[in-house]
Each structure stands twice: as structure tokens, then as C-alpha cells.
CSV table of C-alpha atoms in Angstrom, one decimal:
chain,number,residue,atom,x,y,z
A,19,UNK,CA,0.1,-0.1,0.4
A,20,UNK,CA,1.2,3.2,-0.9
A,21,UNK,CA,2.1,5.7,2.1
A,22,UNK,CA,0.1,9.1,2.4
A,23,UNK,CA,2.8,11.5,2.6
A,24,UNK,CA,3.2,13.2,6.4
A,25,UNK,CA,2.5,16.9,6.2
A,26,UNK,CA,2.1,18.9,9.3
A,27,UNK,CA,-1.2,21.0,8.7
A,28,UNK,CA,0.2,24.4,7.1
A,29,UNK,CA,-1.1,26.6,10.2
A,30,UNK,CA,1.2,24.8,12.8
A,31,UNK,CA,4.0,24.4,10.5
A,32,UNK,CA,4.3,28.4,10.4
A,33,UNK,CA,4.3,28.8,14.1
A,34,UNK,CA,6.3,26.2,15.7
A,35,UNK,CA,6.1,27.3,19.0
A,36,UNK,CA,2.7,27.0,19.4
A,37,UNK,CA,0.7,25.0,22.4
A,38,UNK,CA,-0.6,21.8,20.9
A,39,UNK,CA,-3.6,20.2,23.1
A,40,UNK,CA,-3.8,16.6,23.3
A,41,UNK,CA,-6.0,16.0,20.5
A,42,UNK,CA,-3.7,18.0,17.9
A,43,UNK,CA,-0.8,15.8,19.3
A,44,UNK,CA,-2.9,12.6,18.5
A,45,UNK,CA,-3.3,14.0,15.1
A,46,UNK,CA,0.0,14.4,14.7
A,47,UNK,CA,0.4,11.3,15.8
A,48,UNK,CA,-2.2,9.6,13.0
A,49,UNK,CA,-0.2,11.3,10.8
A,50,UNK,CA,3.3,10.0,11.9
A,51,UNK,CA,1.9,6.4,11.8
A,52,UNK,CA,0.7,6.8,8.2
A,53,UNK,CA,4.4,6.5,7.1
A,54,UNK,CA,5.5,3.6,8.8
A,55,UNK,CA,4.3,1.4,5.9
A,56,UNK,CA,6.3,3.6,3.1
A,57,UNK,CA,9.8,3.7,1.3
A,58,UNK,CA,12.3,5.8,2.4
A,59,UNK,CA,12.0,8.0,-0.6
A,60,UNK,CA,7.8,8.0,-0.1
A,61,UNK,CA,8.3,9.3,3.4
A,62,UNK,CA,11.2,12.3,3.0
A,63,UNK,CA,8.9,14.7,2.1
A,64,UNK,CA,8.8,16.2,6.0
A,65,UNK,CA,10.7,19.8,6.2
A,66,UNK,CA,12.9,20.0,9.0
A,67,UNK,CA,10.2,22.9,10.1
A,68,UNK,CA,7.8,20.5,9.9
A,69,UNK,CA,9.7,17.9,11.8
A,70,UNK,CA,10.5,20.2,14.3
A,71,UNK,CA,6.6,21.0,15.2
A,72,UNK,CA,6.1,16.8,14.9
A,73,UNK,CA,8.8,16.4,17.6
A,74,UNK,CA,7.4,19.4,19.8
A,75,UNK,CA,4.2,17.8,19.7
A,76,UNK,CA,5.2,15.7,22.2
A,77,UNK,CA,5.7,17.9,25.2
A,78,UNK,CA,2.5,19.2,24.8
A,79,UNK,CA,0.4,16.3,25.2
A,80,UNK,CA,2.1,15.9,28.4
A,81,UNK,CA,1.3,19.3,29.8
A,82,UNK,CA,-2.6,19.2,28.5
A,83,UNK,CA,-3.0,15.6,30.4
A,84,UNK,CA,-2.7,13.6,27.1
A,85,UNK,CA,0.3,11.7,28.0
A,86,UNK,CA,-0.3,8.6,26.1
A,87,UNK,CA,-0.8,10.5,23.2
A,88,UNK,CA,2.7,11.7,23.7
A,89,UNK,CA,4.2,8.3,24.0
A,90,UNK,CA,1.9,7.0,21.3
A,91,UNK,CA,3.8,9.8,18.7
A,92,UNK,CA,7.1,9.4,20.3
A,93,UNK,CA,6.9,5.7,19.2
A,94,UNK,CA,6.0,6.0,16.0
A,95,UNK,CA,8.4,8.9,15.3
A,96,UNK,CA,11.5,6.7,16.8
A,97,UNK,CA,9.9,3.9,14.5
A,98,UNK,CA,10.2,6.1,11.4
A,99,UNK,CA,13.1,8.0,12.6
A,100,UNK,CA,15.4,7.4,9.3
A,101,UNK,CA,12.6,7.5,6.8
A,102,UNK,CA,11.4,11.0,8.2
A,103,UNK,CA,15.0,12.2,8.6
A,104,UNK,CA,15.6,12.8,12.2
A,105,UNK,CA,18.6,14.6,13.0
A,106,UNK,CA,20.6,14.9,16.1
A,107,UNK,CA,19.0,18.3,17.6
A,108,UNK,CA,15.3,16.7,17.0
A,109,UNK,CA,16.6,13.5,18.3
A,110,UNK,CA,17.8,15.0,21.6
A,111,UNK,CA,14.3,16.8,21.7
A,112,UNK,CA,12.3,13.5,21.1
A,113,UNK,CA,14.7,11.9,23.7
A,114,UNK,CA,13.4,14.2,26.5
A,115,UNK,CA,9.8,14.8,25.6
A,116,UNK,CA,9.3,11.0,25.4
A,117,UNK,CA,10.9,10.1,28.4
A,118,UNK,CA,8.7,12.8,30.0
A,119,UNK,CA,5.3,11.7,28.3
A,120,UNK,CA,6.2,7.9,29.8
A,121,UNK,CA,6.8,9.2,32.9
A,122,UNK,CA,3.7,11.4,33.2
A,123,UNK,CA,1.6,8.4,31.8
A,124,UNK,CA,3.1,6.2,34.7
A,125,UNK,CA,4.1,4.1,31.8
A,126,UNK,CA,7.6,2.4,32.8
A,127,UNK,CA,7.6,-0.2,30.0
A,128,UNK,CA,7.2,2.1,27.3
A,129,UNK,CA,10.0,4.8,29.4
A,130,UNK,CA,12.3,1.7,28.8
A,131,UNK,CA,11.4,1.1,25.4
A,132,UNK,CA,11.6,4.8,24.4
A,133,UNK,CA,15.0,5.0,26.1
A,134,UNK,CA,16.3,2.1,24.2
A,135,UNK,CA,15.2,3.6,21.1
A,136,UNK,CA,16.9,6.6,21.7
A,137,UNK,CA,20.2,4.9,23.0
A,138,UNK,CA,20.3,2.8,19.6
A,139,UNK,CA,19.7,5.9,17.5
A,140,UNK,CA,22.8,7.4,18.6
A,141,UNK,CA,24.5,4.2,18.9
A,142,UNK,CA,23.5,4.1,15.1
A,143,UNK,CA,24.6,7.5,14.7
A,144,UNK,CA,28.4,7.2,16.0
A,145,UNK,CA,27.5,9.7,19.4
A,146,UNK,CA,28.5,6.8,21.8
A,147,UNK,CA,28.7,9.2,25.1
A,148,UNK,CA,24.7,10.2,24.6
A,149,UNK,CA,23.9,6.4,23.6
A,150,UNK,CA,25.6,5.1,26.6
A,151,UNK,CA,23.9,7.8,29.1
A,152,UNK,CA,20.1,6.4,27.7
A,153,UNK,CA,21.5,3.0,27.7
A,154,UNK,CA,22.2,3.6,31.5
A,155,UNK,CA,19.0,5.2,32.2
A,156,UNK,CA,17.1,2.3,30.1
A,157,UNK,CA,19.0,-0.2,32.1
A,158,UNK,CA,17.9,1.3,35.5
A,159,UNK,CA,14.4,1.2,34.2
A,160,UNK,CA,14.8,-2.7,33.4
A,161,UNK,CA,16.4,-3.2,36.8
A,162,UNK,CA,13.5,-1.7,38.8
A,163,UNK,CA,10.9,-3.7,36.9
A,164,UNK,CA,12.9,-6.7,37.2
A,165,UNK,CA,13.4,-7.7,33.5
A,166,UNK,CA,16.3,-9.8,33.2
A,167,UNK,CA,16.6,-10.6,29.6
A,168,UNK,CA,16.1,-6.7,28.6
A,169,UNK,CA,18.7,-5.8,31.6
A,170,UNK,CA,21.2,-8.3,29.8
A,171,UNK,CA,20.3,-6.8,26.4
A,172,UNK,CA,21.2,-3.7,27.6
A,173,UNK,CA,24.3,-4.9,29.3
A,174,UNK,CA,26.0,-6.2,26.1
A,175,UNK,CA,25.3,-2.9,23.8
A,176,UNK,CA,26.9,-0.7,26.6
A,177,UNK,CA,29.7,-3.2,26.3
A,178,UNK,CA,29.8,-3.0,22.6
A,179,UNK,CA,29.8,0.7,22.9
A,180,UNK,CA,33.0,0.7,25.7
A,181,UNK,CA,34.5,-1.7,23.3
A,182,UNK,CA,34.7,0.9,20.8
A,183,UNK,CA,35.4,3.8,23.2
A,184,UNK,CA,38.4,1.9,24.7
A,185,UNK,CA,36.9,1.9,27.9
A,186,UNK,CA,38.1,-1.2,29.3
A,187,UNK,CA,37.1,-0.9,32.8
A,188,UNK,CA,33.9,0.2,32.0
A,189,UNK,CA,33.5,-2.6,29.6
A,190,UNK,CA,34.5,-5.1,32.1
A,191,UNK,CA,32.1,-3.6,34.5
A,192,UNK,CA,29.0,-4.8,32.1
A,193,UNK,CA,30.8,-8.0,32.2
A,194,UNK,CA,30.6,-8.6,36.0
A,195,UNK,CA,27.0,-7.6,36.2
A,196,UNK,CA,26.3,-9.9,33.1
A,197,UNK,CA,27.7,-12.9,35.2
A,198,UNK,CA,25.5,-12.1,38.3
A,199,UNK,CA,22.6,-12.3,35.7
A,200,UNK,CA,23.4,-15.5,34.3
A,201,UNK,CA,23.9,-17.5,37.9
A,202,UNK,CA,21.1,-19.8,36.7
A,203,UNK,CA,21.2,-23.9,36.5
A,204,UNK,CA,19.1,-23.8,33.2
A,205,UNK,CA,20.6,-24.5,29.9
A,206,UNK,CA,19.8,-21.3,28.5
A,207,UNK,CA,21.8,-19.3,31.7
A,208,UNK,CA,24.8,-21.2,31.4
A,209,UNK,CA,24.9,-21.2,27.9
A,210,UNK,CA,25.1,-16.9,28.7
A,211,UNK,CA,27.3,-17.4,31.3
A,212,UNK,CA,30.0,-19.2,29.0
A,213,UNK,CA,29.6,-16.5,26.7
A,214,UNK,CA,30.4,-13.3,29.1
A,215,UNK,CA,33.1,-15.3,30.7
A,216,UNK,CA,34.5,-16.0,27.5
A,217,UNK,CA,34.0,-11.9,26.7
A,218,UNK,CA,35.3,-11.0,30.2
A,219,UNK,CA,38.3,-13.4,29.3
A,220,UNK,CA,38.9,-11.9,25.5
A,221,UNK,CA,38.5,-8.4,26.8
A,222,UNK,CA,41.6,-8.8,29.5
A,223,UNK,CA,43.6,-10.5,26.7
A,224,UNK,CA,42.8,-7.5,24.3
A,225,UNK,CA,43.8,-5.2,27.4
A,226,UNK,CA,47.2,-6.4,28.1
A,227,UNK,CA,46.3,-8.9,30.9
A,228,UNK,CA,47.0,-11.8,29.2
A,229,UNK,CA,47.6,-14.0,32.4
A,230,UNK,CA,43.8,-13.2,34.0
A,231,UNK,CA,42.5,-13.5,30.7
A,232,UNK,CA,43.9,-17.0,29.9
A,233,UNK,CA,41.9,-18.3,33.1
A,234,UNK,CA,39.0,-16.9,31.9
A,235,UNK,CA,39.0,-18.5,28.7
A,236,UNK,CA,40.3,-21.8,30.2
A,237,UNK,CA,37.2,-21.9,32.3
A,238,UNK,CA,34.9,-21.0,29.4
A,239,UNK,CA,36.7,-23.8,27.4
A,240,UNK,CA,35.7,-26.4,30.0
A,241,UNK,CA,32.4,-25.4,30.4
A,242,UNK,CA,31.6,-25.6,26.2
A,243,UNK,CA,33.4,-29.2,26.5
A,244,UNK,CA,30.5,-30.2,29.2
A,245,UNK,CA,27.8,-28.5,27.0
A,246,UNK,CA,26.9,-30.5,24.3
A,247,UNK,CA,24.0,-28.3,22.7
A,248,UNK,CA,26.4,-25.4,22.6
A,249,UNK,CA,26.6,-24.2,19.0
A,250,UNK,CA,29.8,-25.4,17.3
A,251,UNK,CA,30.8,-22.2,15.9
A,252,UNK,CA,31.1,-20.4,19.1
A,253,UNK,CA,32.1,-23.5,20.5
A,254,UNK,CA,35.2,-23.4,18.2
A,255,UNK,CA,35.7,-19.3,19.1
A,256,UNK,CA,36.1,-20.1,22.7
A,257,UNK,CA,38.7,-22.9,21.8
A,258,UNK,CA,40.5,-20.2,19.7
A,259,UNK,CA,40.4,-17.8,21.8
A,260,UNK,CA,41.8,-19.9,24.5
A,261,UNK,CA,44.9,-20.8,22.2
A,262,UNK,CA,45.2,-17.1,21.4
A,263,UNK,CA,45.7,-16.5,25.2
A,264,UNK,CA,47.9,-20.0,25.6
A,265,UNK,CA,50.2,-18.5,22.5
A,266,UNK,CA,50.4,-14.9,24.0
A,267,UNK,CA,51.6,-16.8,27.7
A,268,UNK,CA,54.4,-18.7,25.9
A,269,UNK,CA,52.4,-21.7,25.7
A,270,UNK,CA,52.8,-22.3,21.8
A,271,UNK,CA,52.6,-26.3,22.0
A,272,UNK,CA,49.4,-26.3,24.0
A,273,UNK,CA,47.6,-23.7,21.9
A,274,UNK,CA,48.3,-25.5,18.6
A,275,UNK,CA,46.5,-28.1,20.0
A,276,UNK,CA,43.4,-26.0,21.0
A,277,UNK,CA,43.6,-24.8,17.5
A,278,UNK,CA,43.5,-28.0,16.2
A,279,UNK,CA,40.1,-28.7,18.4
A,280,UNK,CA,38.6,-25.5,16.9
A,281,UNK,CA,39.3,-26.6,13.5
A,282,UNK,CA,37.8,-29.8,14.1
A,283,UNK,CA,34.5,-27.9,15.3
A,284,UNK,CA,34.6,-25.3,12.5
A,285,UNK,CA,34.9,-28.0,9.3
A,286,UNK,CA,31.4,-28.2,7.2
A,287,UNK,CA,30.1,-25.4,9.8
A,288,UNK,CA,32.2,-22.6,8.9
A,289,UNK,CA,34.7,-22.0,6.1
A,290,UNK,CA,35.9,-18.5,6.6
A,291,UNK,CA,36.3,-19.1,10.5
A,292,UNK,CA,38.3,-22.6,9.6
A,293,UNK,CA,40.8,-20.8,7.3
A,294,UNK,CA,41.4,-18.2,10.0
A,295,UNK,CA,42.3,-21.0,12.3
A,296,UNK,CA,44.4,-22.9,9.5
A,297,UNK,CA,46.5,-19.8,9.2
A,298,UNK,CA,46.9,-20.0,12.8
A,299,UNK,CA,48.0,-23.6,12.8
A,300,UNK,CA,50.8,-22.7,9.7
A,301,UNK,CA,52.3,-19.6,12.3
A,302,UNK,CA,55.8,-20.0,13.3
A,303,UNK,CA,55.8,-21.3,17.1
A,304,UNK,CA,58.9,-19.0,17.9
A,305,UNK,CA,56.9,-15.6,16.8
A,306,UNK,CA,54.3,-13.8,18.6
A,307,UNK,CA,50.8,-14.3,16.3
A,308,UNK,CA,50.6,-11.8,13.6
A,309,UNK,CA,47.6,-9.5,13.8
A,310,UNK,CA,44.7,-10.8,12.0
A,311,UNK,CA,41.0,-11.3,11.6
A,312,UNK,CA,39.5,-12.8,15.2
A,313,UNK,CA,36.0,-13.7,16.2
A,314,UNK,CA,34.2,-11.7,18.0
A,315,UNK,CA,34.0,-10.8,21.4
A,316,UNK,CA,30.7,-11.3,21.5
A,317,UNK,CA,30.3,-15.4,20.4
A,318,UNK,CA,26.1,-15.2,19.8
A,319,UNK,CA,25.9,-14.3,16.1
A,320,UNK,CA,29.4,-14.6,15.6
A,321,UNK,CA,31.1,-12.7,12.4
A,322,UNK,CA,35.0,-12.5,11.2
A,323,UNK,CA,35.6,-9.3,13.1
A,324,UNK,CA,38.7,-7.5,14.2
């Protein structure tokens, strides 16, 4: 279905500071909803002035007792942010106004979801400082609600941001919290615990604390050996990282045995990773491993990342 163009009424566009009542905010919410099924090209018909009006409509919805309308509008704006060309200034305004609307509506679930949308937008647009700021607020909401899975998802995202920013202590802090969340006896919790123990060990290795990194990676290695249902590609990544840590500690013979074990797990599963491990096995044992592609610190959803 072809989406109707999102156009703010001319009178509102000419008076962007005009206070809108709840009904007008709801109208704008309906307008925003129309673009959700259209192509990006069809949606990029909103002038910056009109976009400012739409975003500014969230706050009056709160002050006029229509906070739920403000939440609805904020949700739709985040959902269509790329299509309508949301910029950093409007994103700042939408972030604050959306959070205020959810708080006024006494809707903590929506508050957490809006904070997540805000953090993701800034992360995707390269502003990791703001992304982390909003993610911290998001995590607090999920913590108060006791939503463990959402707490964990937020912590993994924050850890990823700290990796990019080179904030080792903060990254490791995320893994400490994740480790406490995954202290369960079911298979899913055990698998998640392996992932966070491995990530913590890899981080320590990356920051030069190779002995401590080896201890944790060896622990993760033993854990995956007793988890027959653990995905083979992820298991191979743990084994490979353990081999890398052993090599960094000068235990090249043992490291090669771990590389052989990793290769056996990768055959018929991941040709790219298998070729990478073959390169490791071909490396001269008397020298350090040359920089090369390595598995991601995040075992789940593995790619061949640096």
C-alpha cells in the first residue's frame, strides 16, 4: 500500500512554538503512523520545520493531560526516524520529551522502550557518549522492573560501546553485572554464562592482562566441553581464543592443540573461520601471532570481526 505523505497542517508549520492540545498531538500521531508502511523516498517529504513541529508536539501532549498520546507519538517517531530524516537536534528533543511523556503516563515499560530507541539511534549515528547515557537510564528502568533479559541485552550493548571507545574498566564492569545475571541452573543460563566469561577473558587479553584472560578463557573452554548442545561455531571461537591466550603466554604447543580442536569443530560449519584457524596453525611457533582477523568478543551471532 502506498503511504500517504506526512504533512503537518500549514498553520502548525508556520507557528512551530504554538502550544498543541492533546487532540492535536493525537492527530500528529496519526499522521506519523501513515509513513510506517511507505518507502524511505516516499517518506522524505517532511521539511525540517515540519519535523520540529511534530517532535515538539510530544511535550504539549504531556502538559495537557494527554501523556499517552505523547508516548504514542514518540514511539511512531522513533520507529520512522530514518524515513523522516530525524537529525541530532530533533533526536535530543524527542528523547527528553518521550521520556517525560512515559513518566507522566506512569508507563515504565514504554519508558524503557523509548530509552532503548533513543540509545540505539545515537549508537547507530556514532554518538556513543549520548548512547551510553540513555542506555544507563534504560538499564535502571529494566532493573526496577526486574526484567532480566532486557537488562542483559542493554548491558551487552553498553559493553559493545565501551569496546569501541576503549573504556576497558567500564566494559569489564558490564561483564561483571552480566555474570551475576546469568547465575542460573538451566541450560540457557549456562550458555549465556559461557558467553560472558569468554567475553571477559577476551577483553582482558585485548587489554594486555594475558594471564588473567587465560584463566577465564580456560574456564569457558572447560564449560563448553561439558555443554554438548552449545553451538559448534561458538564453541570453536572459545577454543580458538583459549589457544590465542595460551600462545600469548608462551605455551605455543598447547595453543596449537587448541587450534586443532577449534578447526575440527569448524569443518562443515564455517569455512571462513576454518581458514583463519589454518593460518594460526601455519604460524611459526617461535614468534608472536601476527595481527589477523579474530572471532568477535560476542560469541552469539559470530562474524569474522577484528
